[in-house]
Coordinates of C-alpha atoms and ligand atoms in Angstrom, one line a residue:
X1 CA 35.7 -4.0 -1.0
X2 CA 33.5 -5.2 1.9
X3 CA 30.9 -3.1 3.1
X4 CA 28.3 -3.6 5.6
X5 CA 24.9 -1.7 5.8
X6 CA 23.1 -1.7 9.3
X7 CA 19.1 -1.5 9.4
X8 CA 16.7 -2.7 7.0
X9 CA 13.7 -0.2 6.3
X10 CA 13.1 1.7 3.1
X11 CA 16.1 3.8 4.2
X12 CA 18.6 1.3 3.9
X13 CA 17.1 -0.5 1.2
X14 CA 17.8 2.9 -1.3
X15 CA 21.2 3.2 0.2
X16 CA 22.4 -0.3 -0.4
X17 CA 20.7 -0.1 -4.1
X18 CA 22.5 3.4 -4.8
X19 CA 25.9 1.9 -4.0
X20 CA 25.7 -0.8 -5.2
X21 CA 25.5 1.2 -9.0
X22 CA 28.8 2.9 -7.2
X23 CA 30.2 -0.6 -6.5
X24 CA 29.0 -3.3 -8.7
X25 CA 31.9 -5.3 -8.0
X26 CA 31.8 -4.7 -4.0
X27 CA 30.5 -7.4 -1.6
X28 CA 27.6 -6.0 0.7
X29 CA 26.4 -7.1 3.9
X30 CA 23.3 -6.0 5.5
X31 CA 22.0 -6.6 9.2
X32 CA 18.1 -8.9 8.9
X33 CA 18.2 -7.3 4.9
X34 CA 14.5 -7.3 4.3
X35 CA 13.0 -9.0 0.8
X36 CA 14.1 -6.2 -1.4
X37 CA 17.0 -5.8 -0.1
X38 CA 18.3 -9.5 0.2
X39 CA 19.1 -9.9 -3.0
X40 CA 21.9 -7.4 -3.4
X41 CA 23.5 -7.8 0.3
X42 CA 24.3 -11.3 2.3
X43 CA 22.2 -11.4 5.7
X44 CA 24.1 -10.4 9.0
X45 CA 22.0 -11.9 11.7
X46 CA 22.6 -9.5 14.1
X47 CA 20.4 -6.8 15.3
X48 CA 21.1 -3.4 14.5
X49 CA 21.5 -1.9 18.0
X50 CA 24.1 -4.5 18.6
X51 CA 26.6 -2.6 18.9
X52 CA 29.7 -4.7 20.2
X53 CA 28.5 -7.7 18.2
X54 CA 28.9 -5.7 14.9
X55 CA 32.3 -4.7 15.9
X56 CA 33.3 -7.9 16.6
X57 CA 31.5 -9.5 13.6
X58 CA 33.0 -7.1 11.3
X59 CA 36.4 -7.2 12.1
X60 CA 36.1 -10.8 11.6
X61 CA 34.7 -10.6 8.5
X62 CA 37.3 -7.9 7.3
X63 CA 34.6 -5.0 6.6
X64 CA 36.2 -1.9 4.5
X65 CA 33.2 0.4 5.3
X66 CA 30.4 0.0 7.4
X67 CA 27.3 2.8 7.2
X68 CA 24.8 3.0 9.7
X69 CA 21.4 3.6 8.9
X70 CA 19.4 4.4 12.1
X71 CA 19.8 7.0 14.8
X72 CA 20.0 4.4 17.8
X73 CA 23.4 2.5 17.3
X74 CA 24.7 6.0 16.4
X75 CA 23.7 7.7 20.0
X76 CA 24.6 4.0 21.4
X77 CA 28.2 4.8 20.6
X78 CA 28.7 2.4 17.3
X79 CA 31.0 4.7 16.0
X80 CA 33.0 5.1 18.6
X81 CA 33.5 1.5 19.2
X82 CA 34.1 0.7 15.6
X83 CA 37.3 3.4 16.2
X84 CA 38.6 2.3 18.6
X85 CA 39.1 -1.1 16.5
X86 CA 40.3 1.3 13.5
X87 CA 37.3 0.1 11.3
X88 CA 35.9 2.8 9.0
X89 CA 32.5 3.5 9.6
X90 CA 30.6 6.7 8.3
X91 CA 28.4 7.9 11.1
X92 CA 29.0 10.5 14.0
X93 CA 30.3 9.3 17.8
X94 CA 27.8 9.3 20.5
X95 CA 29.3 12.7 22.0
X96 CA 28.3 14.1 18.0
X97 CA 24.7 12.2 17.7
X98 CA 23.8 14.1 20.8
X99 CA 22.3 16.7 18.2
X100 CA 19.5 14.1 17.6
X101 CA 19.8 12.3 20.6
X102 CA 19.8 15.4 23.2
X103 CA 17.2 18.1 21.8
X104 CA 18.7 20.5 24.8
X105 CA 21.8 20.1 23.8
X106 CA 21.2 21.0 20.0
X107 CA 19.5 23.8 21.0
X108 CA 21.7 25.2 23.4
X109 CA 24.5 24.6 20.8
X110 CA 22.3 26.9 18.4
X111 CA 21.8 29.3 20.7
X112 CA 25.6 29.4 21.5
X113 CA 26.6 29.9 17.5
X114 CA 24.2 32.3 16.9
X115 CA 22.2 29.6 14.6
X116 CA 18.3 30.9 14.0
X117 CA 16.1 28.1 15.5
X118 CA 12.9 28.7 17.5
X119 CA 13.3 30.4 21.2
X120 CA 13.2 28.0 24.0
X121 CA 13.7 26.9 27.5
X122 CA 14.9 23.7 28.6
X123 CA 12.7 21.7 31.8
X124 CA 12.8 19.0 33.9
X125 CA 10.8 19.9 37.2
X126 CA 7.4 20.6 36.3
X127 CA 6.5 23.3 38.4
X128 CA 8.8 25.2 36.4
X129 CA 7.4 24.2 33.3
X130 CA 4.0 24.9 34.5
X131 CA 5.1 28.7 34.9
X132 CA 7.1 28.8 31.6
X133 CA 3.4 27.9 29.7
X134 CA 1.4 30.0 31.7
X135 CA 3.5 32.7 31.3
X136 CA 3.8 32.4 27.7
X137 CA 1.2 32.6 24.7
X138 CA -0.1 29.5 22.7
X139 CA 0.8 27.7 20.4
X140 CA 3.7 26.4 22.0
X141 CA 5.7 23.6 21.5
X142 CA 6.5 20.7 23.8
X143 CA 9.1 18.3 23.0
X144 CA 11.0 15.2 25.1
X145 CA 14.5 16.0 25.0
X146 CA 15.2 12.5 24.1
X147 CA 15.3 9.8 21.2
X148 CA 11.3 9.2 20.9
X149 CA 11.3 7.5 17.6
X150 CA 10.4 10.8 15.8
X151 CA 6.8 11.0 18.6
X152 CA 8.3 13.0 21.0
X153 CA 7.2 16.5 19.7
X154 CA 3.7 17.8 20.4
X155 CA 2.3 21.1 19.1
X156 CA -0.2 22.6 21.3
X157 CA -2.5 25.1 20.1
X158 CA -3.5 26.1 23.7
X159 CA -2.4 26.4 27.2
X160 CA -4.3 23.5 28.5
X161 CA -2.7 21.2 25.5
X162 CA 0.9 22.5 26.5
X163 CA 0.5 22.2 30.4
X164 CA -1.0 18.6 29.8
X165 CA 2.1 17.6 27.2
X166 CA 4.3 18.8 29.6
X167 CA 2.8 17.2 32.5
X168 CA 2.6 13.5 30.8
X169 CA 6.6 13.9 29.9
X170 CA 7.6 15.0 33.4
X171 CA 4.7 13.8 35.9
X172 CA 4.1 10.8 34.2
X173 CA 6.8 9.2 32.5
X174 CA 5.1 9.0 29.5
X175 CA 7.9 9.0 27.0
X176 CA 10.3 7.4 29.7
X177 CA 13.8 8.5 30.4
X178 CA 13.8 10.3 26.6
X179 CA 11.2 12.7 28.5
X180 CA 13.3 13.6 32.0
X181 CA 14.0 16.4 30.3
X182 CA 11.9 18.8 28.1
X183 CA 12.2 21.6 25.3
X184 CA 9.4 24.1 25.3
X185 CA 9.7 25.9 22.2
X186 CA 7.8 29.0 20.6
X187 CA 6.0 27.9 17.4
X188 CA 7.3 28.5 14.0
X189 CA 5.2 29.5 11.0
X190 CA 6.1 28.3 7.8
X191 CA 6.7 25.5 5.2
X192 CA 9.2 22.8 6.2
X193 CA 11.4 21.2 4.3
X194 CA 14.7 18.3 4.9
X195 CA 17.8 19.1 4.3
X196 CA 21.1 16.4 4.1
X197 CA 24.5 17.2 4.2
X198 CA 27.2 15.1 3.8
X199 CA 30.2 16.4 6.1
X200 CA 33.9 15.6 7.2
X201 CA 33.4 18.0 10.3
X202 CA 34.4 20.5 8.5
X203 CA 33.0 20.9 4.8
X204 CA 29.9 20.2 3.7
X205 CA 28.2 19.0 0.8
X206 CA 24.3 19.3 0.7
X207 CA 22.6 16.8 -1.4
X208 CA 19.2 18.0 -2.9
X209 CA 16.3 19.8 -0.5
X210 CA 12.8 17.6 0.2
X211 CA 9.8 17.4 1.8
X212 CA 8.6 14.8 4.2
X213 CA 4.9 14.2 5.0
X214 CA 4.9 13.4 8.8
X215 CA 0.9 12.9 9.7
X216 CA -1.0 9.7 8.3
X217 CA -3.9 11.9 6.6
X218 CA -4.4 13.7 3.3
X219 CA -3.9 17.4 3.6
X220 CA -1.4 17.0 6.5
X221 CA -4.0 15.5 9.2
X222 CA -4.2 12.6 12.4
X223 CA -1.5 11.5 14.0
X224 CA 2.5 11.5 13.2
X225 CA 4.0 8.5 11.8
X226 CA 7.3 8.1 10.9
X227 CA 6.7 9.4 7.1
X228 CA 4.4 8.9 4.8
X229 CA 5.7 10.3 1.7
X230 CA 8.6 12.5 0.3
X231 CA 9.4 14.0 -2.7
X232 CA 12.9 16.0 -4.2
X233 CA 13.5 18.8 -5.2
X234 CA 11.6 21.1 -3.6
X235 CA 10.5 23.3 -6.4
X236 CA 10.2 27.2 -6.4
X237 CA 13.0 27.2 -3.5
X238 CA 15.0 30.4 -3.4
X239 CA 18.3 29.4 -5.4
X240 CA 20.3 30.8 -2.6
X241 CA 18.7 28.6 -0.1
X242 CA 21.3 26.0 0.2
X243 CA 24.1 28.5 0.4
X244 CA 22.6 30.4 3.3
X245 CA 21.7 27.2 5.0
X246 CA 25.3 26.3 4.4
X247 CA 26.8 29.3 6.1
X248 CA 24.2 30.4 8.3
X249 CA 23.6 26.6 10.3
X250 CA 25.6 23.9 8.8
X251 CA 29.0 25.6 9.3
X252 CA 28.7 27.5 12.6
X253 CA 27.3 24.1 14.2
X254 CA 30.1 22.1 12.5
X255 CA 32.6 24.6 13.5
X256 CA 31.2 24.9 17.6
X257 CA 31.2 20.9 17.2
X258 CA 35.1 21.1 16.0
X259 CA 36.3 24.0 19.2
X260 CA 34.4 21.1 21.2
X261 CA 36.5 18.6 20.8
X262 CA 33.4 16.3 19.6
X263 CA 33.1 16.8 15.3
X264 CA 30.2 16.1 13.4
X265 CA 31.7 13.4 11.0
X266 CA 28.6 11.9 8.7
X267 CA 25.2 13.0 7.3
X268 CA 23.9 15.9 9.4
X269 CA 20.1 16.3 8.3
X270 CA 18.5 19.6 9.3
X271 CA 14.7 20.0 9.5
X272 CA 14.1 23.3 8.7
X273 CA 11.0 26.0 9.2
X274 CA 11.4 28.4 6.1
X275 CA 10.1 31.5 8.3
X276 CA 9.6 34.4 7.0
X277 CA 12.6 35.5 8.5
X278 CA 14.5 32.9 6.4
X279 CA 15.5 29.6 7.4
X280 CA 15.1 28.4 11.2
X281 CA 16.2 25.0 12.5
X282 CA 13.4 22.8 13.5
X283 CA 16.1 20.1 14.6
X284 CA 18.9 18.4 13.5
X285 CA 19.1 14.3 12.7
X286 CA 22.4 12.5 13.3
X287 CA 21.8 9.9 10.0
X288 CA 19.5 10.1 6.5
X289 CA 16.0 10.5 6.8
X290 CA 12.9 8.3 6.0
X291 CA 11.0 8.5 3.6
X292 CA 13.4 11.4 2.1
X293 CA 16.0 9.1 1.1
X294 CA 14.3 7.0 -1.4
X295 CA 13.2 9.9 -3.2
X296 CA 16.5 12.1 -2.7
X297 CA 19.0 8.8 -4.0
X298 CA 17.8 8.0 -7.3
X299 CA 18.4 12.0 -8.4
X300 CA 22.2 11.6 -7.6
X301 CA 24.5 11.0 -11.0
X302 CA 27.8 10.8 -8.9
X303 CA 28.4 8.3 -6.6
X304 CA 27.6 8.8 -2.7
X305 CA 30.2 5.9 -2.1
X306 CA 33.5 8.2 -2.5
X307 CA 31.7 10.5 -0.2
X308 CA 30.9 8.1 2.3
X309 CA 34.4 6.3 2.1
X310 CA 36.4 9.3 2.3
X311 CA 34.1 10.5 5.9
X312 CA 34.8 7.1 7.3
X313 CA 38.7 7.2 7.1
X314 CA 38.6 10.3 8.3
X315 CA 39.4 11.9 5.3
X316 CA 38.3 15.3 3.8
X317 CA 35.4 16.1 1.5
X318 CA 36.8 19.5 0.1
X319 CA 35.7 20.2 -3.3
X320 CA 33.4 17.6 -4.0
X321 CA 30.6 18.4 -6.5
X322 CA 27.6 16.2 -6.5
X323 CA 26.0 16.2 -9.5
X324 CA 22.1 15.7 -9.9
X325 CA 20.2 14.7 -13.0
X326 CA 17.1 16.9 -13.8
X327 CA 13.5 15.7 -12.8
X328 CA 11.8 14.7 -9.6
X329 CA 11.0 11.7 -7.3
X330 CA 8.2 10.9 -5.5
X331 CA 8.0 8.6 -2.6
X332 CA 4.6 7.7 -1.8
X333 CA 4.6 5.2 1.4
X334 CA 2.2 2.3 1.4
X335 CA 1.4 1.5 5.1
X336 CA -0.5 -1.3 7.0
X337 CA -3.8 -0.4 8.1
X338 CA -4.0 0.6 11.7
X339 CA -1.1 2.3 11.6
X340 CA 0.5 4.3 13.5
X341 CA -1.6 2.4 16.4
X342 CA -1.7 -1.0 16.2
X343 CA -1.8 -2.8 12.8
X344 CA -2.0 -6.6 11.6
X345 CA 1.1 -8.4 10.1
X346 CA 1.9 -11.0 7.7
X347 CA -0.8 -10.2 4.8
X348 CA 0.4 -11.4 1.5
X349 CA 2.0 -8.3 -0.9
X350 CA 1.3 -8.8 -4.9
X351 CA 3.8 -6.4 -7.2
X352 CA 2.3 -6.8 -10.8
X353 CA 5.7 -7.5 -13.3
X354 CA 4.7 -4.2 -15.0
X355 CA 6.0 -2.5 -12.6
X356 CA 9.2 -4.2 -11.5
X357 CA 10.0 -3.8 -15.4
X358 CA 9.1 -0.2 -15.2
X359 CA 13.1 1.8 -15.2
X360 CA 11.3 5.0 -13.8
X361 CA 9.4 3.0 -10.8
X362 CA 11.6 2.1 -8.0
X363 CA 9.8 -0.2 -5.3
X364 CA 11.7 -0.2 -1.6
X365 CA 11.1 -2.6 0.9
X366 CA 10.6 -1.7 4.2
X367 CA 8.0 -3.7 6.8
X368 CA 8.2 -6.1 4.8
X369 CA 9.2 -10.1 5.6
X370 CA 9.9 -13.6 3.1
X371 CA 6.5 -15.4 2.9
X372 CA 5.9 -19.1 2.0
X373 CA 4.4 -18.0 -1.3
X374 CA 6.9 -14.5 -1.2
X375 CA 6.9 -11.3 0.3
X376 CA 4.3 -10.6 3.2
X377 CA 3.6 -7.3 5.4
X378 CA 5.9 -7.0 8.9
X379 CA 5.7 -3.5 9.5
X380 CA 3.9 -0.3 9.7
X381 CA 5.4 1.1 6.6
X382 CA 5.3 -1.8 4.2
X383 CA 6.8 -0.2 0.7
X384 CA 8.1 2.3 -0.5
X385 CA 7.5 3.2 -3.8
X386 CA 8.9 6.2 -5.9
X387 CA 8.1 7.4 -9.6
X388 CA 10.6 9.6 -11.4
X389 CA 9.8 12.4 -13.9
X390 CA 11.1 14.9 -15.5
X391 CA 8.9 16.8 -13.1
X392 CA 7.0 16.2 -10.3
X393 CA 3.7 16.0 -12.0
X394 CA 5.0 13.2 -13.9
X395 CA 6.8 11.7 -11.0
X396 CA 3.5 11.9 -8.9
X397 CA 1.2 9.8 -11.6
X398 CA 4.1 7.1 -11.5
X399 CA 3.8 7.1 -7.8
X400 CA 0.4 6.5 -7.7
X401 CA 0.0 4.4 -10.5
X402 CA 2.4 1.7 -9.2
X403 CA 0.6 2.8 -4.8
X404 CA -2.4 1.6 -6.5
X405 CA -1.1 -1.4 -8.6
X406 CA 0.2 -2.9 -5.8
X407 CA -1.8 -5.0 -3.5
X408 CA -2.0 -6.2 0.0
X409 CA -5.0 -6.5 2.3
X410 CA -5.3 -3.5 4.5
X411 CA -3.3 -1.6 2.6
X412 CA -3.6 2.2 3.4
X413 CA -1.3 5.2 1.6
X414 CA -1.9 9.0 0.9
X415 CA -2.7 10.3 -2.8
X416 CA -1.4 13.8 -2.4
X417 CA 2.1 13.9 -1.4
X418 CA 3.3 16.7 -2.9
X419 CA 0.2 18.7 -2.2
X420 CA 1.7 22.0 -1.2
X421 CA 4.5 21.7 -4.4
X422 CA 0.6 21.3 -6.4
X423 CA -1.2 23.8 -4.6
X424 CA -1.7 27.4 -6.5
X425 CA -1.1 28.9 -3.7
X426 CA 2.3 27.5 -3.1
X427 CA 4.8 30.4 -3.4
X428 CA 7.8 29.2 -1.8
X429 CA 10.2 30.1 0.5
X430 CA 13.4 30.6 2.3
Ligands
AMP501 P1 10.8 17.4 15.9 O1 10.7 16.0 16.6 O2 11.6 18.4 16.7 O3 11.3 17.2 14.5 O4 9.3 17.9 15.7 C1 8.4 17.1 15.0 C2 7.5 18.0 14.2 O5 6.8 18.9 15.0 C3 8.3 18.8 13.2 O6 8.5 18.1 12.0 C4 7.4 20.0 13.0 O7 6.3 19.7 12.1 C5 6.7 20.2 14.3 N1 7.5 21.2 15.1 C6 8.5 21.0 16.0 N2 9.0 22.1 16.5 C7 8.3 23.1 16.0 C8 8.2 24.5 16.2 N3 9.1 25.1 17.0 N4 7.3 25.2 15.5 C9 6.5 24.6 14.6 N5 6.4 23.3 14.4 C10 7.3 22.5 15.1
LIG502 N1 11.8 11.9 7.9 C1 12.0 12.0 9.3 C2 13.1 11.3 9.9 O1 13.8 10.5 9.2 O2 13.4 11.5 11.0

């Protein structure tokens, strides 16, 4: 079996090294594989928003499956191109991304199927918007309707923060085209937590609940990056959760996606604000999330390959079990200094053997490139690296110990994902 991987961040890099324990035997391509990831795929040279050139190079090259990684080929139409050429692919059409890519059209879909999700209005002359926020009480929330690379969502504690959100997105082009159009949202109060589902448009099989951090500081602080840390399963969660997630989102979304003619085929990942009303969607992702999947991966005993392969021939997914081993993961991201502003590349990355040895450590490349003397830093988020545990006080002090082993100059990371799992006061949820 041929199967080709597209993107090369920490993402990919746990994907490709979970199948390929599915698949020892299969051949594995990946698009630019980073250093971790090179040795377990051959290189593709193309780049991952290609779209038509990974058609064309995979028919060539005879690929069985092909799973997509990031959210931009997806709402680009790679799926739909790969169809037409009747190459299996696991990852929604355009028309189904649109519940990443459009954040007014997920919302209105909600709205339709009765799904809970915050109340909102959707913009794009300002004046309007201008009289949505003064007429309505802070916090609110102000969000490009578009693909913004996971920026596009500002919380505003006041009315002059929302009128001036709202005013860079429409007035002043700030987030481009992905801003034309905006979502103003009432503010939810809660815990959050990621969700993944593996679906044939019409079943659905959840994989474990976890918990992203989004800002770059300890104790949840400074800017949003694209993840700093994760960690599954979300302990003290309501056993029931997952069922009412399942029956109250998952399937009245898949089923309004079916009646529209455009089904959700692929890995639907809900955000979701455990109110105290229950679960509430904060917004829905078209692919797996970063940094969730490295710590979400290694807890799976069956294989996500049959899942994956039976999605992408448009097959069904009907009783399926996944199975999970006991424990925790923790995913604690070591970043580049600077980031997420501006941050220097190519600084030289040392992984003590101790840790490589280490069965319970799992290092993932993600901005990282091939040195002259080995691996150097090429990206904001440089590693990722995940303990396991039998719980996740155990999986935390491997995390660490192997964040603070490892060394490059400038290298920045936060000690307390987790924190609210730790906290005494944490009595979760949903
Ligand atoms: P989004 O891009 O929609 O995922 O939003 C990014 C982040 O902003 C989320 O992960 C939440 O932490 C926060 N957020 C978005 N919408 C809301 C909301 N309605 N209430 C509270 N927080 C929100
Ligand atoms: N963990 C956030 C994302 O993947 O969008």
């Amino acid at each position: 079996m041929k199967i080709l991987l597209i993107g090369h961040g920490g993402r990919e890099h746990a994907l490709l090294w979970k199948l390929k324990q599915d698949a020892p035997g299969a051949e594995f391509f990946a698009t630019r594989p980073n250093p971790g990831m090179a040795p377990l795929a051959h290189p593709v040279d193309l780049a991952s928003d290609d779209v038509e050139g990974l058609a064309t190079w995979a028919e060539g090259a005879q690929i069985n499956l092909t799973i997509v990684g990031p959210e931009v080929p997806l709402a680009n139409g790679i799926a739909d191109i790969f169809r037409k050429r009747s190459l299996p692919l696991f990852g929604p059409t355009s028309a189904a991304a649109r519940l990443e890519s459009s954040k007014a059209f997920a919302k209105e879909l909600m709205q339709r199927s009765g799904v809970p999700t915050a109340d909102y209005r959707c913009f794009t002359r300002w004046e309007d918007a201008e009289a949505h926020i003064r007429d309505h009480e802070a916090p609110l929330v102000v969000k490009a309707s578009g693909l913004a690379a996971g920026k596009g969502a500002i919380v505003c504690s006041t009315t002059e923060e929302a009128l001036e959100a709202a005013r860079e997105m429409l007035k002043e082009a700030a987030f481009g085209p992905a801003g034309r159009e905006i979502v103003i949202e009432e503010f939810m109060q809660g815990e959050e937590i990621s969700m993944f589902a593996v679906t044939d448009g019409r079943h659905v099989i959840p994989l474990l609940p976890s918990q992203d951090h989004k800002q770059i500081g300890e104790g949840d602080t400074g800017p949003n990056t694209g993840g700093m840390g994760a960690y599954a399963p979300v302990p003290s969660l309501a056993p029931e959760l997952t069922d009412r997630v399942r029956d109250e989102i998952y399937l009245p979304i898949l089923d309004a996606m079916e009646r529209a003619a455009t089904p959700f085929r692929g890995l639907l990942y809900a955000g979701l604000m455990l109110t105290d009303s229950g679960p509430r969607v904060v917004e829905f992702n078209c692919r797996f999330g970063d940094p969730e999947t490295q710590a979400v991966l290694p807890l799976m005993d069956s294989p996500l390959l049959e899942l994956l392969v039976a999605v992408a021939r448009g097959g069904s997914i009907e009783g399926f079990v996944p199975e999970f081993r006991g424990g925790a993961a923790l995913n604690t991201v070591l970043a580049s200094e600077g980031y997420p502003g501006h941050y220097e590349t190519g600084r030289a990355i040392t992984i003590p053997d101790e840790l490589v040895q280490d069965p319970d450590l799992l290092i993932f490349h993600a901005g990282t490139a091939e040195g002259e003397d080995g691996p150097v830093t090429s990206g904001g988020r440089v590693l990722s690296v995940v303990g396991l545990g039998a719980d996740l006080e155990e999986a935390r002090a491997r995390s660490l110990k192997g964040a603070r082993a490892i060394e490059f100059e400038g290298k920045t990371f936060r000690s307390d994902i987790g924190w609210r799992a730790f906290s005494p006061e944490s009595s979760p949820r949903g």
